[in-house]
């Protein structure tokens, strides 16, 4: 592979200004992230500690192998919602390594409304299980939850992907032979009792963990029987009488050690083999991305300059260099793992779509993971392009992406607008992981375009009634639309609703993608059912 020849002047005024503005955006993100990670009420944290219980992230730190990273998913879930009373949606999810094995971890945060579930908590839990299903990752459930947040019950109980989906997913994971371990470290009530009951092995902490279908208040109301939580479903009950739990732990630390011991006895996995080389740092400084990442989307950014600061040795074997240059395609390595990269360098034309479809097929038949780097305004529009069959050719690209069975990963490093989001493996196309940089934007179109379209529609409606839109009202409407799109296109709006798996610092992109590829190897890549069709 050839090293990318960077044309960027890192001493130019434009580069320095962009870097300063990006660092401001990055600092804002890091401040928000820190506030969220320490966002539980002080009295709740103190009460938790008084009971000799570890915090959710402390439990995870002890569970994973020393000096290994934990890839946390959607730490800003529910950000800005519920008057900021559900930091991280009250649950921590992510991928860590236990005895050398990538594992999906779900840990309730009992300091946030007793670890109860709102809509975003449900979505985050289900999303984590989906990651486990797609990558055949063992699951550890660190249970400390009061179940459904009752004031929100209508939004979390009865629908297809609501609370009951947890247990459906557990049953499917079990049928796939994926190990599941539950550590009951607090309350485990009502439907939540099925989490440990449906796990392969269950650990429960003495005088701390409880499991029951109906708690003491419900038992009294239904039968008149007065019983304490410990008598009803404590550790002694479930390890010595009911058999619902398998291991009796003295405290959190003991429970976590038992869980780690269990992992020593799990069946080895037959992993997907890739041609992995020795990892190599990029030739160009990854922090130079701060001066390159798009902030003003009206200014073009050469995607190859971004790639040069992400891939091993800054080497990139480009595919179809001279054809359809608004989509960059080619092969590289990230932390030693081979990847096929598709990166936007402008709008998608028919030629770009054909090039993209061809490249995706190459990666699929060669069993090379795909990385989509989004900075896209969408597909080209206009009479000439419609007559030329842009819809037909765009559909080929979408077909190829939708049916690619190799692991797909998506990073939104700029804008993600319109159908370009779909073709470049947006959330609807099931990338294994999807992350956004803090400068990114995502919506059906940009605010300027949306205001132009909506104002034109309004003017046409008024014209039919013989009326006009006066300049003052028109400008007011334009500003309202711009504000709405500014708020709803924000990465914080996206990540709060779990449209992505989190906002990340660009310099961490390499490490995060490497972790994603490593976890994907636990599931063998299927064979392509047909050959490569030249487009």
Short mmCIF file of C-alpha atoms in Angstrom, two decimals:
data_model
loop_
_atom_site.label_atom_id
_atom_site.label_comp_id
_atom_site.label_asym_id
_atom_site.label_seq_id
_atom_site.Cartn_x
_atom_site.Cartn_y
_atom_site.Cartn_z
CA UNK A 1 0.00 0.00 0.00
CA UNK A 2 1.11 3.56 -0.66
CA UNK A 3 1.30 6.20 2.03
CA UNK A 4 -1.22 9.00 1.48
CA UNK A 5 0.58 12.19 0.48
CA UNK A 6 -1.00 14.85 2.67
CA UNK A 7 -1.47 18.27 1.13
CA UNK A 8 -2.52 19.97 4.37
CA UNK A 9 -0.60 22.98 5.67
CA UNK A 10 -0.90 22.54 9.44
CA UNK A 11 0.54 26.03 9.96
CA UNK A 12 -2.08 27.82 7.88
CA UNK A 13 -4.50 30.26 9.51
CA UNK A 14 -7.46 28.20 8.29
CA UNK A 15 -6.13 25.00 9.86
CA UNK A 16 -5.36 26.72 13.17
CA UNK A 17 -8.78 28.39 13.32
CA UNK A 18 -10.53 25.10 12.59
CA UNK A 19 -8.49 23.34 15.26
CA UNK A 20 -9.29 25.99 17.87
CA UNK A 21 -13.01 25.80 17.12
CA UNK A 22 -12.99 22.00 17.13
CA UNK A 23 -11.15 21.89 20.47
CA UNK A 24 -13.81 24.20 21.89
CA UNK A 25 -16.52 21.77 20.70
CA UNK A 26 -14.52 18.82 22.05
CA UNK A 27 -14.02 20.46 25.46
CA UNK A 28 -17.78 21.10 25.67
CA UNK A 29 -18.45 17.44 24.92
CA UNK A 30 -15.94 16.22 27.53
CA UNK A 31 -17.46 18.51 30.16
CA UNK A 32 -20.96 17.18 29.41
CA UNK A 33 -19.72 13.58 29.49
CA UNK A 34 -18.02 14.12 32.86
CA UNK A 35 -21.16 15.74 34.29
CA UNK A 36 -23.28 12.81 33.13
CA UNK A 37 -20.91 10.18 34.54
CA UNK A 38 -21.12 11.94 37.91
CA UNK A 39 -24.73 12.99 37.52
CA UNK A 40 -26.45 10.80 40.11
CA UNK A 41 -27.83 12.64 43.17
CA UNK A 42 -25.20 12.90 45.93
CA UNK A 43 -27.57 11.51 48.55
CA UNK A 44 -28.28 8.45 46.38
CA UNK A 45 -24.57 7.80 45.91
CA UNK A 46 -23.92 8.22 49.65
CA UNK A 47 -26.77 5.84 50.53
CA UNK A 48 -25.44 3.31 48.01
CA UNK A 49 -21.95 3.48 49.53
CA UNK A 50 -23.29 3.19 53.09
CA UNK A 51 -24.67 -0.21 52.13
CA UNK A 52 -21.13 -1.27 51.12
CA UNK A 53 -22.16 -1.39 47.48
CA UNK A 54 -19.88 -0.41 44.59
CA UNK A 55 -21.06 2.03 41.94
CA UNK A 56 -21.96 0.57 38.53
CA UNK A 57 -18.78 1.73 36.78
CA UNK A 58 -16.66 0.58 39.74
CA UNK A 59 -18.20 -2.88 39.41
CA UNK A 60 -17.34 -2.97 35.71
CA UNK A 61 -13.75 -1.83 36.39
CA UNK A 62 -13.27 -4.80 38.73
CA UNK A 63 -14.95 -7.24 36.36
CA UNK A 64 -12.83 -6.61 33.25
CA UNK A 65 -9.20 -7.69 32.89
CA UNK A 66 -6.69 -5.24 34.39
CA UNK A 67 -5.29 -2.62 32.00
CA UNK A 68 -7.82 -3.39 29.29
CA UNK A 69 -10.29 -0.85 27.86
CA UNK A 70 -14.04 -0.85 28.36
CA UNK A 71 -15.95 0.38 25.30
CA UNK A 72 -18.96 2.09 26.86
CA UNK A 73 -22.00 2.43 24.61
CA UNK A 74 -24.32 5.46 24.59
CA UNK A 75 -23.12 7.13 27.82
CA UNK A 76 -25.25 10.19 26.96
CA UNK A 77 -28.49 8.24 26.50
CA UNK A 78 -31.49 10.28 27.73
CA UNK A 79 -29.32 13.41 27.88
CA UNK A 80 -31.56 16.46 28.13
CA UNK A 81 -34.65 14.37 28.89
CA UNK A 82 -36.58 13.95 32.19
CA UNK A 83 -35.15 17.21 33.51
CA UNK A 84 -31.67 15.56 33.43
CA UNK A 85 -32.70 13.09 36.16
CA UNK A 86 -31.68 9.93 34.24
CA UNK A 87 -27.93 10.30 33.52
CA UNK A 88 -26.81 7.59 31.07
CA UNK A 89 -30.47 6.45 31.18
CA UNK A 90 -29.68 4.78 34.52
CA UNK A 91 -27.77 1.89 32.96
CA UNK A 92 -24.18 1.26 31.84
CA UNK A 93 -23.60 -0.95 28.80
CA UNK A 94 -20.54 -1.79 26.78
CA UNK A 95 -17.90 -4.30 25.72
CA UNK A 96 -15.03 -5.34 27.97
CA UNK A 97 -12.55 -8.20 28.13
CA UNK A 98 -12.88 -10.92 30.80
CA UNK A 99 -10.11 -13.54 30.85
CA UNK A 100 -9.19 -12.51 27.32
CA UNK A 101 -12.73 -12.80 25.98
CA UNK A 102 -14.77 -9.88 24.61
CA UNK A 103 -17.95 -9.67 26.68
CA UNK A 104 -21.11 -7.57 26.60
CA UNK A 105 -21.76 -6.04 30.03
CA UNK A 106 -25.06 -4.54 31.21
CA UNK A 107 -24.99 -2.90 34.65
CA UNK A 108 -27.95 -1.16 36.29
CA UNK A 109 -27.14 2.08 38.12
CA UNK A 110 -29.21 1.97 41.30
CA UNK A 111 -28.17 5.53 42.21
CA UNK A 112 -30.38 6.77 39.34
CA UNK A 113 -34.04 6.39 40.36
CA UNK A 114 -33.29 3.00 41.92
CA UNK A 115 -32.04 1.61 38.59
CA UNK A 116 -35.54 1.78 37.12
CA UNK A 117 -36.24 1.71 33.38
CA UNK A 118 -37.55 4.54 31.20
CA UNK A 119 -37.88 4.39 27.41
CA UNK A 120 -34.20 5.13 26.76
CA UNK A 121 -33.07 2.60 29.40
CA UNK A 122 -35.08 -0.08 27.61
CA UNK A 123 -33.68 0.93 24.24
CA UNK A 124 -30.12 0.91 25.58
CA UNK A 125 -30.51 -2.53 27.19
CA UNK A 126 -32.04 -4.02 24.02
CA UNK A 127 -29.34 -2.39 21.84
CA UNK A 128 -26.63 -3.94 24.02
CA UNK A 129 -28.19 -7.39 23.63
CA UNK A 130 -28.34 -6.83 19.86
CA UNK A 131 -24.58 -6.21 19.88
CA UNK A 132 -24.19 -9.50 21.76
CA UNK A 133 -26.39 -11.36 19.25
CA UNK A 134 -24.61 -9.97 16.17
CA UNK A 135 -21.13 -10.70 17.56
CA UNK A 136 -21.90 -13.80 19.69
CA UNK A 137 -20.58 -12.13 22.83
CA UNK A 138 -21.09 -13.63 26.28
CA UNK A 139 -23.29 -11.41 28.48
CA UNK A 140 -22.89 -10.35 32.08
CA UNK A 141 -25.93 -8.73 33.68
CA UNK A 142 -25.05 -6.77 36.84
CA UNK A 143 -28.58 -6.50 38.21
CA UNK A 144 -29.55 -3.76 40.66
CA UNK A 145 -32.93 -2.46 39.50
CA UNK A 146 -36.41 -1.69 40.67
CA UNK A 147 -37.80 -2.63 37.25
CA UNK A 148 -40.06 -0.36 35.21
CA UNK A 149 -40.27 3.32 36.20
CA UNK A 150 -43.98 3.22 36.90
CA UNK A 151 -44.87 6.81 35.87
CA UNK A 152 -43.61 5.90 32.37
CA UNK A 153 -45.13 2.40 32.21
CA UNK A 154 -47.18 3.02 29.07
CA UNK A 155 -43.98 3.75 27.13
CA UNK A 156 -41.93 0.78 28.27
CA UNK A 157 -44.16 -2.24 28.89
CA UNK A 158 -46.24 -3.63 26.03
CA UNK A 159 -44.59 -2.91 22.68
CA UNK A 160 -42.34 -5.19 20.65
CA UNK A 161 -39.03 -3.72 21.80
CA UNK A 162 -40.11 -2.86 25.35
CA UNK A 163 -39.20 -4.57 28.63
CA UNK A 164 -40.28 -8.05 27.55
CA UNK A 165 -37.73 -8.01 24.71
CA UNK A 166 -34.95 -8.54 27.27
CA UNK A 167 -36.12 -12.05 28.00
CA UNK A 168 -36.83 -12.86 24.36
CA UNK A 169 -33.25 -11.86 23.56
CA UNK A 170 -31.94 -13.94 26.44
CA UNK A 171 -33.79 -16.98 25.11
CA UNK A 172 -32.41 -16.39 21.60
CA UNK A 173 -28.87 -15.92 22.93
CA UNK A 174 -29.18 -19.14 24.89
CA UNK A 175 -30.35 -21.01 21.78
CA UNK A 176 -27.27 -19.67 19.97
CA UNK A 177 -25.06 -21.13 22.71
CA UNK A 178 -23.99 -17.69 23.96
CA UNK A 179 -23.15 -17.78 27.70
CA UNK A 180 -25.08 -15.44 30.01
CA UNK A 181 -24.15 -14.75 33.61
CA UNK A 182 -26.24 -12.69 36.06
CA UNK A 183 -24.91 -11.07 39.22
CA UNK A 184 -27.79 -9.98 41.46
CA UNK A 185 -26.30 -7.09 43.42
CA UNK A 186 -29.53 -5.42 44.54
CA UNK A 187 -33.21 -5.49 43.77
CA UNK A 188 -34.49 -7.75 41.00
CA UNK A 189 -38.26 -7.43 40.95
CA UNK A 190 -41.31 -8.48 38.89
CA UNK A 191 -40.46 -9.17 35.24
CA UNK A 192 -36.84 -8.31 36.00
CA UNK A 193 -36.61 -11.53 38.01
CA UNK A 194 -36.42 -13.37 34.69
CA UNK A 195 -32.97 -11.86 33.95
CA UNK A 196 -31.21 -14.12 36.51
CA UNK A 197 -33.74 -16.94 36.04
CA UNK A 198 -32.95 -17.12 32.31
CA UNK A 199 -29.17 -16.86 32.68
CA UNK A 200 -26.82 -19.86 32.51
CA UNK A 201 -25.42 -19.15 35.97
CA UNK A 202 -26.57 -16.68 38.61
CA UNK A 203 -24.65 -15.14 41.49
CA UNK A 204 -26.48 -13.35 44.33
CA UNK A 205 -24.99 -11.12 47.04
CA UNK A 206 -25.78 -11.83 50.71
CA UNK A 207 -28.28 -9.45 52.37
CA UNK A 208 -28.13 -7.25 49.29
CA UNK A 209 -29.52 -9.12 46.30
CA UNK A 210 -33.19 -10.07 46.12
CA UNK A 211 -35.21 -11.86 43.45
CA UNK A 212 -39.01 -12.02 43.47
CA UNK A 213 -41.88 -11.86 41.00
CA UNK A 214 -43.90 -9.79 43.46
CA UNK A 215 -42.33 -7.72 46.24
CA UNK A 216 -43.50 -7.57 49.88
CA UNK A 217 -46.08 -4.78 49.26
CA UNK A 218 -47.68 -6.76 46.42
CA UNK A 219 -47.65 -9.99 48.46
CA UNK A 220 -49.39 -8.25 51.34
CA UNK A 221 -51.98 -6.66 49.04
CA UNK A 222 -52.66 -9.94 47.23
CA UNK A 223 -52.52 -12.46 50.09
CA UNK A 224 -52.33 -10.54 53.36
CA UNK A 225 -48.99 -12.20 54.12
CA UNK A 226 -46.37 -9.95 55.76
CA UNK A 227 -42.84 -10.85 54.70
CA UNK A 228 -39.47 -9.08 54.49
CA UNK A 229 -37.55 -8.81 51.18
CA UNK A 230 -34.85 -11.11 52.57
CA UNK A 231 -37.37 -13.75 53.67
CA UNK A 232 -39.17 -13.54 50.35
CA UNK A 233 -36.26 -13.73 47.95
CA UNK A 234 -32.85 -13.11 49.49
CA UNK A 235 -29.58 -14.90 48.83
CA UNK A 236 -30.19 -17.59 51.44
CA UNK A 237 -33.61 -18.39 49.95
CA UNK A 238 -32.45 -18.66 46.36
CA UNK A 239 -29.18 -20.56 46.92
CA UNK A 240 -30.43 -22.98 49.60
CA UNK A 241 -34.20 -23.38 49.03
CA UNK A 242 -35.48 -22.31 45.58
CA UNK A 243 -32.33 -23.00 43.53
CA UNK A 244 -32.98 -19.89 41.41
CA UNK A 245 -29.41 -18.70 42.10
CA UNK A 246 -26.28 -20.84 41.90
CA UNK A 247 -23.57 -18.93 43.75
CA UNK A 248 -23.67 -17.17 47.15
CA UNK A 249 -21.45 -14.07 47.39
CA UNK A 250 -20.43 -12.22 50.55
CA UNK A 251 -20.27 -8.81 48.83
CA UNK A 252 -19.88 -7.09 45.46
CA UNK A 253 -16.18 -7.89 45.15
CA UNK A 254 -16.71 -11.55 45.95
CA UNK A 255 -19.55 -11.76 43.41
CA UNK A 256 -17.37 -10.22 40.70
CA UNK A 257 -14.56 -12.68 41.44
CA UNK A 258 -17.00 -15.60 41.16
CA UNK A 259 -18.11 -14.24 37.78
CA UNK A 260 -14.51 -14.03 36.58
CA UNK A 261 -13.97 -17.61 37.77
CA UNK A 262 -16.97 -18.75 35.71
CA UNK A 263 -15.36 -17.32 32.59
CA UNK A 264 -12.39 -19.65 33.04
CA UNK A 265 -14.71 -22.57 32.32
CA UNK A 266 -16.52 -21.27 29.24
CA UNK A 267 -16.18 -23.09 25.94
CA UNK A 268 -13.55 -21.70 23.59
CA UNK A 269 -14.78 -19.85 20.51
CA UNK A 270 -13.86 -20.74 16.93
CA UNK A 271 -13.16 -17.22 15.69
CA UNK A 272 -13.21 -15.74 12.21
CA UNK A 273 -9.66 -15.64 10.86
CA UNK A 274 -8.34 -12.39 9.40
CA UNK A 275 -4.93 -11.50 8.00
CA UNK A 276 -3.85 -9.42 11.01
CA UNK A 277 -0.55 -7.55 10.93
CA UNK A 278 1.49 -5.83 13.65
CA UNK A 279 -0.29 -2.56 14.59
CA UNK A 280 1.38 0.62 13.41
CA UNK A 281 0.70 4.25 14.30
CA UNK A 282 -0.39 6.57 11.49
CA UNK A 283 2.48 8.41 9.81
CA UNK A 284 0.61 11.68 10.35
CA UNK A 285 -0.36 12.88 13.82
CA UNK A 286 -3.99 11.84 14.59
CA UNK A 287 -4.50 15.10 16.52
CA UNK A 288 -4.22 16.94 13.21
CA UNK A 289 -7.79 15.72 12.64
CA UNK A 290 -8.85 18.57 14.94
CA UNK A 291 -7.78 21.04 12.28
CA UNK A 292 -9.42 19.06 9.47
CA UNK A 293 -12.77 17.88 10.80
CA UNK A 294 -15.64 19.76 9.12
CA UNK A 295 -17.30 22.48 11.16
CA UNK A 296 -18.62 24.67 8.35
CA UNK A 297 -20.17 22.05 6.06
CA UNK A 298 -20.11 24.44 3.12
CA UNK A 299 -16.34 23.96 2.98
CA UNK A 300 -15.19 20.68 1.39
CA UNK A 301 -12.92 18.32 3.32
CA UNK A 302 -10.76 15.76 1.56
CA UNK A 303 -11.70 12.47 3.21
CA UNK A 304 -8.27 11.03 2.38
CA UNK A 305 -6.70 13.58 4.74
CA UNK A 306 -8.87 12.19 7.55
CA UNK A 307 -8.07 8.59 6.54
CA UNK A 308 -4.34 9.40 6.56
CA UNK A 309 -4.56 10.20 10.28
CA UNK A 310 -6.55 7.10 11.21
CA UNK A 311 -5.00 4.11 9.42
CA UNK A 312 -1.79 2.20 10.06
CA UNK A 313 1.23 3.94 8.54
CA UNK A 314 -1.19 6.33 6.77
CA UNK A 315 -1.16 3.74 3.97
CA UNK A 316 -4.18 3.33 1.74
CA UNK A 317 -4.68 1.21 -1.37
CA UNK A 318 -7.32 3.21 -3.21
CA UNK A 319 -9.88 1.52 -5.46
CA UNK A 320 -11.02 3.35 -8.63
CA UNK A 321 -8.98 6.46 -7.82
CA UNK A 322 -9.93 8.32 -10.99
CA UNK A 323 -13.56 7.26 -11.18
CA UNK A 324 -16.42 8.93 -9.25
CA UNK A 325 -14.12 10.85 -6.88
CA UNK A 326 -16.97 12.05 -4.63
CA UNK A 327 -16.80 8.63 -2.97
CA UNK A 328 -13.38 7.45 -1.80
CA UNK A 329 -12.97 3.67 -1.58
CA UNK A 330 -9.97 1.57 -0.71
CA UNK A 331 -8.18 -0.85 1.60
CA UNK A 332 -6.18 -0.08 4.75
CA UNK A 333 -5.37 -1.44 8.18
CA UNK A 334 -6.48 -0.17 11.58
CA UNK A 335 -4.45 -1.47 14.55
CA UNK A 336 -3.38 -4.35 12.30
CA UNK A 337 -6.90 -5.32 11.19
CA UNK A 338 -7.73 -5.13 7.46
CA UNK A 339 -10.63 -2.84 6.55
CA UNK A 340 -12.38 -1.66 3.42
CA UNK A 341 -13.14 2.06 3.69
CA UNK A 342 -15.88 4.07 1.99
CA UNK A 343 -15.64 7.81 2.70
CA UNK A 344 -17.64 10.72 1.31
CA UNK A 345 -15.92 13.44 -0.68
CA UNK A 346 -19.12 15.15 -1.83
CA UNK A 347 -22.61 14.19 -3.00
CA UNK A 348 -23.39 10.74 -4.37
CA UNK A 349 -23.82 10.54 -8.16
CA UNK A 350 -24.83 7.50 -10.18
CA UNK A 351 -21.14 6.76 -10.73
CA UNK A 352 -20.43 7.04 -6.99
CA UNK A 353 -23.23 4.59 -6.25
CA UNK A 354 -21.94 2.04 -8.75
CA UNK A 355 -18.41 2.40 -7.42
CA UNK A 356 -19.63 1.94 -3.85
CA UNK A 357 -21.71 -1.13 -4.69
CA UNK A 358 -18.78 -2.73 -6.54
CA UNK A 359 -16.40 -2.09 -3.63
CA UNK A 360 -18.81 -3.44 -1.00
CA UNK A 361 -19.12 -6.66 -3.01
CA UNK A 362 -15.32 -6.97 -3.16
CA UNK A 363 -15.04 -6.66 0.61
CA UNK A 364 -17.85 -9.12 1.17
CA UNK A 365 -16.39 -11.85 -1.03
CA UNK A 366 -12.92 -11.28 0.53
CA UNK A 367 -14.41 -11.21 4.06
CA UNK A 368 -12.95 -7.82 4.92
CA UNK A 369 -14.82 -5.63 7.48
CA UNK A 370 -16.29 -2.40 6.11
CA UNK A 371 -15.84 1.10 7.52
CA UNK A 372 -18.21 3.82 6.34
CA UNK A 373 -17.05 7.39 6.99
CA UNK A 374 -20.00 9.74 6.60
CA UNK A 375 -19.85 13.38 5.56
CA UNK A 376 -22.70 13.39 3.10
CA UNK A 377 -25.37 15.85 1.95
CA UNK A 378 -27.18 13.09 0.07
CA UNK A 379 -27.68 12.00 -3.54
CA UNK A 380 -27.48 14.48 -6.40
CA UNK A 381 -30.83 15.98 -7.46
CA UNK A 382 -32.06 17.50 -10.70
CA UNK A 383 -33.69 16.64 -14.03
CA UNK A 384 -30.47 15.51 -15.66
CA UNK A 385 -29.71 13.04 -12.90
CA UNK A 386 -33.24 11.70 -12.59
CA UNK A 387 -33.24 11.05 -16.33
CA UNK A 388 -29.87 9.35 -15.93
CA UNK A 389 -31.29 6.89 -13.39
CA UNK A 390 -29.87 8.13 -10.10
CA UNK A 391 -32.67 6.30 -8.21
CA UNK A 392 -31.85 3.03 -9.97
CA UNK A 393 -28.11 3.31 -9.37
CA UNK A 394 -28.55 4.53 -5.80
CA UNK A 395 -30.72 1.48 -5.17
CA UNK A 396 -27.84 -0.79 -6.23
CA UNK A 397 -25.60 0.80 -3.62
CA UNK A 398 -28.29 0.50 -0.94
CA UNK A 399 -28.88 -3.16 -1.90
CA UNK A 400 -25.17 -3.94 -1.62
CA UNK A 401 -24.85 -2.26 1.79
CA UNK A 402 -28.02 -3.84 3.18
CA UNK A 403 -26.97 -7.35 2.13
CA UNK A 404 -23.29 -7.15 3.08
CA UNK A 405 -22.81 -9.77 5.79
CA UNK A 406 -19.29 -8.77 6.81
CA UNK A 407 -19.14 -6.54 9.91
CA UNK A 408 -19.97 -2.93 9.08
CA UNK A 409 -18.85 0.04 11.18
CA UNK A 410 -19.92 3.64 10.68
CA UNK A 411 -18.34 6.90 11.80
CA UNK A 412 -20.15 10.18 11.15
CA UNK A 413 -17.26 12.67 10.94
CA UNK A 414 -19.28 15.47 9.36
CA UNK A 415 -22.83 15.74 8.09
CA UNK A 416 -25.23 12.85 7.66
CA UNK A 417 -28.19 14.02 5.60
CA UNK A 418 -30.99 12.48 3.57
CA UNK A 419 -30.72 9.17 1.79
CA UNK A 420 -26.93 9.48 1.96
CA UNK A 421 -27.28 8.37 5.58
CA UNK A 422 -28.87 5.12 4.39
CA UNK A 423 -26.46 4.30 1.59
CA UNK A 424 -23.50 4.93 3.90
CA UNK A 425 -24.71 2.39 6.48
CA UNK A 426 -26.74 4.57 8.82
CA UNK A 427 -28.48 3.08 11.84
CA UNK A 428 -31.21 1.46 9.72
CA UNK A 429 -28.55 -0.68 7.97
CA UNK A 430 -27.32 -2.41 11.13
CA UNK A 431 -23.67 -1.46 11.38
CA UNK A 432 -22.11 -3.36 14.27
CA UNK A 433 -21.24 0.02 15.81
CA UNK A 434 -22.05 3.60 14.81
CA UNK A 435 -20.30 6.59 16.36
CA UNK A 436 -20.40 10.35 15.83
CA UNK A 437 -17.74 12.99 16.28
CA UNK A 438 -18.84 15.98 18.41
CA UNK A 439 -18.93 18.28 15.36
CA UNK A 440 -21.28 15.97 13.42
CA UNK A 441 -24.84 16.76 12.35
CA UNK A 442 -27.66 14.42 11.35
CA UNK A 443 -31.08 15.14 9.85
CA UNK A 444 -33.20 14.54 6.76
CA UNK A 445 -31.58 17.64 5.23
CA UNK A 446 -29.68 20.73 6.33
CA UNK A 447 -31.54 23.56 8.05
CA UNK A 448 -31.06 25.98 5.14
CA UNK A 449 -32.45 23.48 2.65
CA UNK A 450 -35.34 22.58 4.95
CA UNK A 451 -36.29 26.22 5.50
CA UNK A 452 -36.23 26.82 1.74
CA UNK A 453 -38.45 23.82 1.04
CA UNK A 454 -40.96 24.51 3.83
CA UNK A 455 -41.24 28.22 3.03
CA UNK A 456 -41.83 27.44 -0.63
CA UNK A 457 -44.58 24.99 0.32
CA UNK A 458 -46.16 27.62 2.57
CA UNK A 459 -46.01 30.25 -0.18
CA UNK A 460 -47.65 27.88 -2.66
CA UNK A 461 -50.44 27.13 -0.17
CA UNK A 462 -51.09 30.84 0.39
CA UNK A 463 -50.93 31.59 -3.34
CA UNK A 464 -53.82 29.18 -3.95
CA UNK A 465 -55.88 31.29 -1.54
CA UNK A 466 -54.77 34.53 -3.23
CA UNK A 467 -52.48 35.50 -0.35
CA UNK A 468 -48.77 36.21 0.08
CA UNK A 469 -46.20 35.59 2.78
CA UNK A 470 -44.94 38.96 3.99
CA UNK A 471 -41.15 39.35 4.41
CA UNK A 472 -41.27 39.67 8.22
CA UNK A 473 -43.35 36.49 8.66
CA UNK A 474 -41.19 34.70 6.12
CA UNK A 475 -37.99 35.54 8.03
CA UNK A 476 -39.56 34.55 11.33
CA UNK A 477 -40.60 31.21 9.86
CA UNK A 478 -37.11 30.70 8.44
CA UNK A 479 -35.48 31.34 11.82
CA UNK A 480 -37.87 28.96 13.57
CA UNK A 481 -37.06 26.20 11.09
CA UNK A 482 -33.31 26.85 11.33
CA UNK A 483 -33.49 26.68 15.13
CA UNK A 484 -35.49 23.44 15.06
CA UNK A 485 -33.04 21.78 12.68
CA UNK A 486 -30.08 23.09 14.66
CA UNK A 487 -31.40 21.49 17.86
CA UNK A 488 -32.62 18.24 16.28
CA UNK A 489 -29.55 17.83 14.08
CA UNK A 490 -27.19 18.02 17.05
CA UNK A 491 -25.10 14.95 17.97
CA UNK A 492 -26.45 15.32 21.51
CA UNK A 493 -30.03 15.04 20.25
CA UNK A 494 -29.00 11.93 18.30
CA UNK A 495 -27.07 10.18 21.03
CA UNK A 496 -29.73 10.95 23.66
CA UNK A 497 -32.18 8.93 21.55
CA UNK A 498 -29.65 6.17 20.75
CA UNK A 499 -29.57 6.87 17.03
CA UNK A 500 -25.86 6.12 17.47
CA UNK A 501 -23.68 4.24 19.95
CA UNK A 502 -22.04 7.36 21.32
CA UNK A 503 -20.07 10.52 20.60
CA UNK A 504 -16.31 9.96 20.51
CA UNK A 505 -13.09 11.96 20.42
CA UNK A 506 -11.68 11.62 16.86
CA UNK A 507 -8.25 10.52 18.13
CA UNK A 508 -9.93 7.53 19.83
CA UNK A 509 -11.57 6.38 16.58
CA UNK A 510 -8.72 3.97 15.72
CA UNK A 511 -8.85 2.19 19.08
CA UNK A 512 -12.64 2.00 19.13
CA UNK A 513 -12.82 0.55 15.62
CA UNK A 514 -10.12 -1.99 16.50
CA UNK A 515 -12.16 -3.10 19.52
CA UNK A 516 -15.23 -3.35 17.31
CA UNK A 517 -13.46 -5.51 14.74
CA UNK A 518 -11.97 -7.70 17.48
CA UNK A 519 -15.40 -8.39 18.98
CA UNK A 520 -16.89 -9.11 15.54
CA UNK A 521 -14.47 -12.01 15.05
CA UNK A 522 -16.41 -14.06 17.63
CA UNK A 523 -19.02 -14.63 14.90
CA UNK A 524 -17.88 -16.34 11.67
CA UNK A 525 -18.54 -14.24 8.56
CA UNK A 526 -21.01 -16.00 6.20
CA UNK A 527 -20.00 -16.85 2.65
CA UNK A 528 -21.20 -14.55 -0.11
CA UNK A 529 -24.02 -16.22 -2.05
CA UNK A 530 -23.05 -14.79 -5.42
CA UNK A 531 -20.00 -13.45 -7.20
CA UNK A 532 -18.97 -9.84 -7.78
CA UNK A 533 -21.09 -7.98 -10.33
CA UNK A 534 -19.13 -5.22 -12.02
CA UNK A 535 -21.31 -2.15 -11.96
#
